[in-house]
Amino acid sequence: MNSRRNFIKNTSLASSALGLMPGLVAGNTNQNFSTAADPFAGIQLGTHSLLAEGIEWVLDYLQEKGAINTLITYSHSYYGADYRPDSVLADHGKGVISFKNRNFPKVWVRHNEEYFKGLLLQHEKPSKDYDFYNRDAFREMRKPLDDRGMKVYVRLFEPWAKNGVGRIENYEKVLTLDINGKPGAGPCWNNPDYQAWVFATVKDVFTNYDIDGIQYGAERVGPLSELLFKGQTPNCFCEHCTKKNALRNIDSERAKEGFRKIEQLMKRAEDNDVPSDGVFVSLMNIVFHYPEILSWERNFYDGGERINKGIYDTIKNINPAIQVGRHVDHQQSSWDPIYRAMVSYSQMTPYNDFIKPILYHDILAIRLRHWYIGRMRKFIGRDFTENELLQGFYAMMQFHPKAEIPLAEMEKVGMPPEYVGRETERCVAGVNGKAEVYPGIGFDVPWHLPEGGMEPRPSDPDLIYRSTMAAFDAGATGIVASRDYDEMQPGSIEAFGRAIRER
């Protein structure tokens, strides 16, 4: 298996060097990655699970129970959903791998310092204080994967400030700055130091490890969305964003003034001092008089797309056969109309071999209830009742009629398989054959309680099976079991595997 892999890899690199495959490096190849008899069947899992339960044991378990053929596991877990309570974790036969009294690293690969020479940002260094200090998971798993005909993809998220500051050297220097000059929750996508560090990271990993693909994700939306839907102070107004916009004759002070007027309108609405024209019309009045607001929003997304393209180009220049894909998180896929309008699936295809939209049917209903409808009612939705707002949302976002869960039931039930089918269909239509579509079917995803902590929300295996089949019926060429292996109950994994085997 290793000799075959090396032959394919070396042939691809040699062909590229000879100029026989320029399209593979310059842009998306649009090649069909799903021509094999078996569909792409991935699973997201933390690297700690592999090492704690045993690499070969986990691989055999996933193949037997879930028909999994591809691992999607963290190379870096600065973002990772770690330190969850035992109550939301599953026992797969090896006991619950608790986060209590554990000290897992945030970097699961061995970096070569030469790739980061002269860069502002530096990864966290290995420490004997960490669990699995002497383990190099991505090297250790290669042979067991090959022996079973399986693949591994890197799962890479941008680091949140709370996880990056103090662990990534100088990370506080690349964070966004809001209109008041305070640092934000994530990095500025237009900061050249952050871009250089991301590209150096993937170059190092894919040059020095034998890895089949990458799933990259950044779970953020733009400043206007953050303000309207979450009440967060708009960003980014760092020197890089200000200079970039100035080159397009966009005045940063006008943008700040416009955002501040929206903040003032929000405060009035929350104090029940609603303008005579209503909240929505008053909001549109501000946006029309301050077009710099939308220009700043566009700048934010342009920076994010530039990073996605840079990751794609960096990896394809190393080996065109490596599959590069994009994780589209839940707000981006299912409830933020501004993000959906700014970055369509069709616009992602030139630098992604596959798109993985999050379609977590079970947890979506309660997320919509609290993270969208509840937040919208505080401001932009003040002109409507909650039921009117929900019905308008369903119509605007083109939900399947059978997926239109009544407001009163959203605390108790999840979305039906028709939600998964409709959103998969929309993604398939958007990419129009220019990228693969691998929906993330989420199950056993816990609910983050408003007062803090997490509440288990076990999934119905039959709905997992039907939702997975609905994605295939809608044109998906693969599926990703999500959110995390260590949350997934054995019966849920088996239901997922049953659907995969039937395809």
XYZ file of C-alpha atoms in Angstrom:
503
model
C 0.000 0.000 0.000
C 2.797 2.430 0.885
C 4.654 1.719 -2.349
C 1.477 2.320 -4.358
C 0.842 5.578 -2.475
C 4.396 6.783 -3.074
C 4.189 5.873 -6.751
C 0.986 7.884 -7.212
C 2.357 10.778 -5.199
C 5.687 10.894 -7.021
C 3.990 10.564 -10.402
C 1.707 13.487 -9.605
C 4.616 15.643 -8.489
C 6.715 14.740 -11.501
C 3.864 15.495 -13.894
C 3.320 18.840 -12.233
C 6.989 19.680 -12.508
C 6.923 18.847 -16.212
C 4.030 21.223 -16.720
C 1.643 18.463 -17.763
C -1.007 19.483 -15.212
C -0.980 23.284 -14.984
C -4.691 23.475 -14.273
C -4.283 21.441 -11.107
C -2.038 24.074 -9.600
C -3.536 27.231 -11.025
C -7.149 26.474 -10.219
C -9.718 23.898 -9.234
C -9.392 20.726 -11.269
C -13.111 19.923 -11.046
C -12.081 16.284 -11.059
C -14.545 13.746 -9.674
C -13.160 12.348 -6.418
C -16.117 10.001 -5.924
C -15.744 7.604 -8.827
C -14.979 4.658 -6.553
C -17.719 2.200 -5.640
C -17.827 3.491 -2.069
C -18.822 7.096 -1.320
C -16.622 9.373 0.769
C -17.498 8.520 4.386
C -15.604 10.745 6.792
C -15.768 11.300 10.520
C -14.578 14.248 12.570
C -12.626 13.255 15.648
C -10.157 14.738 18.061
C -6.630 13.387 17.802
C -6.709 12.703 21.537
C -9.418 10.079 20.928
C -7.155 8.117 18.594
C -4.268 8.086 21.024
C -6.329 7.480 24.150
C -8.446 4.624 22.742
C -5.710 3.218 20.493
C -5.251 3.981 16.791
C -5.873 0.474 15.434
C -8.782 -0.129 17.805
C -10.497 3.124 16.728
C -9.963 2.412 13.022
C -11.432 -1.080 13.306
C -14.352 0.227 15.354
C -15.151 2.973 12.851
C -14.920 0.671 9.854
C -17.078 -2.000 11.470
C -19.713 0.245 13.049
C -19.767 3.305 10.805
C -18.418 2.184 7.409
C -15.911 5.038 7.744
C -13.158 5.316 5.153
C -11.683 8.742 6.026
C -10.593 10.322 9.303
C -10.849 14.098 9.609
C -8.753 14.861 12.659
C -7.097 17.902 14.193
C -3.531 18.787 13.302
C -4.017 21.749 15.648
C -6.793 22.133 18.183
C -6.478 25.776 19.203
C -10.152 25.974 18.262
C -11.162 22.511 19.435
C -14.368 21.875 21.358
C -12.412 20.382 24.225
C -12.840 20.308 27.995
C -16.457 19.174 27.737
C -18.167 17.496 30.693
C -18.278 13.718 30.886
C -22.081 13.844 30.621
C -21.916 14.697 26.891
C -19.182 12.184 26.011
C -19.733 8.637 24.733
C -18.294 5.260 25.664
C -17.278 3.256 22.591
C -16.084 0.281 24.598
C -12.956 1.844 26.048
C -14.652 3.997 28.653
C -15.340 7.730 28.468
C -12.144 9.642 27.666
C -12.633 12.397 30.198
C -11.091 15.852 29.874
C -10.839 16.099 33.650
C -7.287 16.145 34.948
C -5.960 15.886 31.392
C -3.603 18.269 29.640
C -3.895 17.765 25.917
C -1.633 19.717 23.537
C -2.992 22.124 20.934
C -0.479 21.035 18.275
C -0.576 17.394 17.131
C 2.189 17.549 14.503
C 5.931 18.133 14.762
C 6.692 21.465 13.119
C 9.960 22.329 11.379
C 11.178 25.711 12.590
C 12.677 26.547 9.185
C 9.168 27.131 7.785
C 8.471 29.796 10.419
C 11.829 31.553 10.400
C 11.341 35.324 10.540
C 7.572 35.103 11.083
C 5.849 37.064 13.826
C 3.680 34.129 14.927
C 5.132 30.895 16.262
C 3.287 27.710 17.207
C 3.142 26.391 20.722
C 6.183 24.219 21.390
C 5.932 20.611 22.617
C 6.072 20.264 26.379
C 6.592 17.279 28.665
C 3.639 18.607 30.673
C 1.225 17.503 27.931
C -0.452 14.122 27.605
C 0.969 12.134 24.661
C 4.091 14.325 24.640
C 6.148 11.650 22.835
C 3.486 10.718 20.266
C 3.406 11.824 16.604
C -0.133 10.795 15.711
C -0.092 11.574 11.992
C 3.014 9.443 11.436
C 1.770 6.646 13.661
C -1.617 6.353 11.962
C -0.349 6.180 8.365
C 0.422 2.463 8.167
C -2.712 1.316 10.047
C -4.771 3.502 7.706
C -3.081 2.094 4.609
C -3.516 -1.463 5.865
C -7.275 -0.820 6.037
C -7.585 1.184 2.821
C -8.474 4.335 4.762
C -7.417 7.980 4.409
C -6.753 10.855 6.759
C -7.551 14.535 6.304
C -6.270 17.361 8.467
C -9.004 19.216 10.322
C -7.840 22.810 10.661
C -9.716 25.744 12.192
C -8.510 29.257 12.753
C -7.705 29.773 16.455
C -10.030 31.779 18.668
C -8.308 34.498 20.668
C -9.127 32.747 23.963
C -7.242 29.628 22.836
C -4.493 31.271 20.797
C -3.309 34.072 23.081
C -0.712 32.657 25.446
C -0.193 29.534 23.319
C 0.697 31.064 19.944
C 3.577 33.491 20.278
C 2.466 37.087 19.482
C -1.080 36.021 18.647
C -2.501 39.046 20.448
C -0.804 41.203 17.777
C -2.891 39.849 14.886
C -6.362 40.000 16.440
C -9.076 42.158 14.949
C -9.658 45.620 16.405
C -13.177 46.925 16.868
C -14.419 50.480 16.319
C -13.239 51.356 19.837
C -9.745 49.947 19.302
C -10.306 46.873 21.478
C -9.137 43.399 20.327
C -11.735 40.972 19.019
C -12.320 37.241 19.355
C -10.366 36.145 16.278
C -7.525 37.030 13.917
C -7.713 39.699 11.232
C -7.936 37.966 7.882
C -6.219 40.919 6.194
C -3.200 40.857 8.505
C -0.185 39.713 6.439
C 1.506 38.222 9.507
C -1.493 36.001 10.168
C -1.738 34.990 6.505
C 1.979 34.110 6.364
C 1.671 31.938 9.468
C -1.348 30.030 8.127
C 0.334 29.367 4.783
C 3.597 28.322 6.473
C 1.633 25.926 8.681
C -0.028 24.072 5.825
C 3.166 24.104 3.765
C 5.115 22.499 6.599
C 2.448 19.887 7.368
C 1.778 18.816 3.791
C 5.424 18.803 2.791
C 6.541 16.630 5.677
C 3.541 14.370 6.361
C 1.744 11.894 4.135
C -1.815 13.267 4.414
C -4.622 12.861 1.887
C -6.554 16.104 2.323
C -7.578 19.041 4.460
C -10.846 20.423 5.776
C -10.302 24.089 6.646
C -12.812 26.220 8.499
C -13.284 29.650 10.023
C -16.462 29.876 12.080
C -17.030 33.623 11.870
C -19.283 36.021 10.030
C -18.826 39.692 9.180
C -19.106 42.783 11.404
C -22.633 43.662 10.275
C -23.900 40.142 11.038
C -22.120 40.128 14.389
C -23.720 43.460 15.281
C -27.258 42.764 14.059
C -27.606 39.173 15.225
C -25.352 39.081 18.307
C -24.991 42.679 19.453
C -21.196 42.497 19.177
C -19.077 45.593 18.522
C -18.085 45.809 14.811
C -14.550 45.048 13.636
C -11.996 45.016 12.041
C -10.491 48.492 12.033
C -6.813 47.585 12.335
C -4.183 49.352 10.250
C -4.298 46.672 7.552
C -8.067 46.845 7.040
C -8.037 50.650 7.172
C -5.269 50.865 4.546
C -6.899 48.252 2.331
C -10.189 50.128 2.337
C -8.496 53.483 1.827
C -7.054 52.157 -1.441
C -10.668 51.655 -2.545
C -11.578 55.183 -1.401
C -13.590 53.862 1.538
C -13.473 56.186 4.549
C -12.942 54.284 7.811
C -14.366 57.132 9.896
C -17.579 57.101 7.868
C -17.807 53.330 8.360
C -17.347 53.734 12.131
C -19.952 56.481 12.225
C -22.461 54.307 10.387
C -21.875 51.331 12.677
C -22.252 53.569 15.725
C -25.593 54.849 14.440
C -26.775 51.243 14.158
C -25.599 50.611 17.721
C -27.586 53.641 18.863
C -30.669 52.368 17.025
C -30.242 48.985 18.694
C -30.035 50.613 22.117
C -33.231 52.572 21.450
C -35.043 49.422 20.348
C -33.898 47.491 23.412
C -35.190 50.367 25.571
C -38.569 50.140 23.757
C -37.959 53.531 22.134
C -38.823 52.300 18.627
C -38.670 54.968 15.842
C -41.937 55.833 14.114
C -40.676 54.188 10.904
C -39.966 50.961 12.765
C -36.636 49.267 13.343
C -36.098 47.687 9.934
C -36.802 50.810 7.859
C -34.682 52.908 10.222
C -31.855 50.408 9.843
C -32.066 50.544 6.060
C -31.975 54.332 6.226
C -28.619 54.157 8.009
C -27.186 51.571 5.601
C -28.248 53.605 2.546
C -26.691 56.781 3.953
C -23.519 54.985 5.019
C -22.625 52.567 2.192
C -19.208 52.259 3.842
C -20.872 49.756 6.191
C -21.418 47.276 3.360
C -17.974 48.031 1.944
C -16.452 47.123 5.317
C -18.494 43.939 5.363
C -17.223 43.073 1.888
C -13.638 43.736 2.996
C -14.027 41.252 5.832
C -15.182 38.454 3.544
C -12.587 39.226 0.869
C -9.869 38.630 3.466
C -11.352 35.285 4.416
C -11.600 34.156 0.809
C -7.994 35.186 0.207
C -6.884 32.874 3.016
C -8.938 29.984 1.607
C -7.397 30.515 -1.824
C -3.895 30.768 -0.336
C -4.323 27.448 1.473
C -5.533 25.831 -1.749
C -2.655 27.188 -3.846
C -0.038 26.310 -1.220
C -1.163 22.700 -0.987
C -1.691 22.188 -4.711
C 1.842 23.404 -5.366
C 3.081 20.673 -3.031
C 0.932 17.881 -4.452
C -2.051 18.417 -6.781
C -3.574 15.093 -5.676
C -4.268 16.343 -2.140
C -7.936 17.179 -1.707
C -8.649 20.639 -0.296
C -12.052 21.360 1.178
C -13.995 23.879 3.181
C -16.024 23.566 6.347
C -19.045 25.921 6.188
C -20.240 26.311 9.747
C -23.848 26.263 10.957
C -24.566 29.982 10.983
C -22.975 30.274 7.537
C -24.920 27.344 6.094
C -28.292 27.674 7.762
C -29.278 30.962 9.338
C -27.181 34.008 8.387
C -28.682 35.584 5.234
C -25.914 38.209 5.034
C -23.165 35.583 4.867
C -25.191 33.561 2.373
C -25.541 36.650 0.154
C -21.888 37.674 0.478
C -20.254 34.261 -0.142
C -22.270 31.824 -2.223
C -21.306 28.194 -2.705
C -20.521 28.922 -6.360
C -17.953 31.509 -5.271
C -16.149 28.911 -3.150
C -15.577 26.405 -5.948
C -12.502 27.894 -7.683
C -10.320 27.008 -4.672
C -12.056 24.069 -3.034
C -12.263 20.465 -4.192
C -15.135 19.857 -1.806
C -17.565 21.830 0.332
C -18.758 20.492 3.692
C -21.813 22.443 4.854
C -22.779 21.812 8.469
C -26.290 20.318 8.443
C -26.794 19.376 12.073
C -30.483 18.481 11.947
C -30.978 17.624 15.635
C -29.404 20.666 17.242
C -30.559 23.214 14.633
C -34.081 23.741 15.986
C -33.004 24.850 19.446
C -30.108 26.839 17.969
C -32.556 28.684 15.715
C -34.861 29.294 18.648
C -32.201 30.921 20.822
C -29.299 31.901 18.564
C -31.387 33.421 15.780
C -35.027 34.133 16.638
C -34.257 35.040 20.254
C -31.449 37.375 19.263
C -33.329 38.877 16.320
C -36.268 39.785 18.545
C -33.994 42.013 20.598
C -33.391 44.340 17.655
C -33.874 43.834 13.942
C -36.923 41.642 14.474
C -38.669 43.988 16.901
C -41.223 44.879 14.190
C -42.503 41.267 14.189
C -43.827 38.668 16.590
C -41.613 35.630 17.134
C -43.918 33.483 15.013
C -43.953 36.055 12.200
C -40.176 36.272 12.370
C -39.815 32.495 12.209
C -42.177 32.130 9.249
C -40.409 34.951 7.448
C -37.074 33.254 8.124
C -38.285 29.952 6.679
C -39.531 31.690 3.529
C -36.411 33.830 3.102
C -34.012 30.912 3.574
C -36.059 28.554 1.370
C -36.547 25.809 3.955
C -38.407 22.650 2.944
C -42.061 22.895 4.127
C -41.709 19.727 6.222
C -38.706 21.292 7.977
C -40.671 24.295 9.212
C -40.839 23.357 12.897
C -43.364 25.421 14.917
C -41.903 27.792 17.479
C -43.473 25.942 20.423
C -41.733 22.667 19.478
C -38.218 23.970 18.815
C -36.972 23.340 22.357
C -37.932 19.655 22.171
C -37.387 18.407 18.631
C -34.790 18.578 15.898
C -35.169 19.326 12.229
C -36.360 16.425 10.070
C -34.399 14.797 7.219
C -36.072 17.198 4.761
C -33.929 20.005 6.172
C -30.773 18.041 5.348
C -32.052 17.178 1.886
C -33.026 20.754 1.016
C -29.758 22.299 2.185
C -27.732 19.615 0.409
C -29.724 20.269 -2.740
C -28.977 23.981 -2.478
C -25.252 23.335 -2.070
C -25.182 20.864 -4.972
C -26.930 23.413 -7.200
C -24.516 26.117 -6.065
C -21.320 24.242 -6.869
C -22.842 23.090 -10.181
C -20.526 20.107 -10.583
C -17.360 22.117 -9.887
C -16.752 20.662 -6.419
C -17.789 17.664 -4.383
C -20.451 18.095 -1.696
C -19.888 16.284 1.607
C -22.559 17.437 4.095
C -21.766 17.208 7.785
C -24.525 15.148 9.421
C -24.440 16.161 13.078
C -25.682 13.847 15.813
C -25.484 13.663 19.591
C -24.395 17.315 19.582
C -24.913 18.788 23.074
C -26.739 22.058 23.742
C -24.830 24.943 25.308
C -27.099 26.111 28.118
C -27.662 29.893 28.348
C -26.652 29.827 32.013
C -23.474 27.894 31.179
C -22.554 24.246 30.841
C -23.782 21.658 28.383
C -26.839 19.454 28.141
C -26.741 16.100 26.301
C -29.134 15.838 23.354
C -28.958 12.221 22.161
C -30.040 11.615 18.587
C -32.612 9.198 17.201
C -30.686 6.583 15.151
C -33.549 6.328 12.663
C -33.389 10.090 11.979
C -29.618 9.842 11.534
C -30.119 7.094 8.965
C -32.878 9.007 7.137
C -30.966 12.298 7.201
C -27.864 10.632 5.760
C -29.966 9.049 3.004
C -31.666 12.403 2.344
C -28.266 13.990 1.721
C -27.358 11.268 -0.772
C -30.745 11.557 -2.469
C -30.141 15.299 -2.871
C -26.871 14.734 -4.722
C -24.163 14.536 -2.033
C -21.104 12.605 -3.185
C -19.975 11.900 0.360
C -20.925 12.421 4.005
C -19.066 13.516 7.127
C -20.175 12.184 10.530
C -20.092 15.235 12.813
C -19.583 17.011 15.279
C -17.066 14.910 17.207
C -16.481 11.183 17.583
C -16.158 11.416 21.354
C -19.775 12.688 21.564
C -21.240 10.030 19.249
C -23.146 7.155 20.816
C -22.451 3.655 19.400
C -26.034 3.298 18.101
C -25.715 6.613 16.270
C -22.488 5.559 14.544
C -24.129 2.284 13.526
C -27.127 4.114 12.020
C -24.762 6.311 10.034
C -22.873 3.220 8.848
C -26.073 1.492 7.777
C -26.899 4.386 5.446
C -23.360 4.449 4.030
C -23.426 0.711 3.307
C -26.746 0.976 1.499
C -25.062 3.436 -0.881
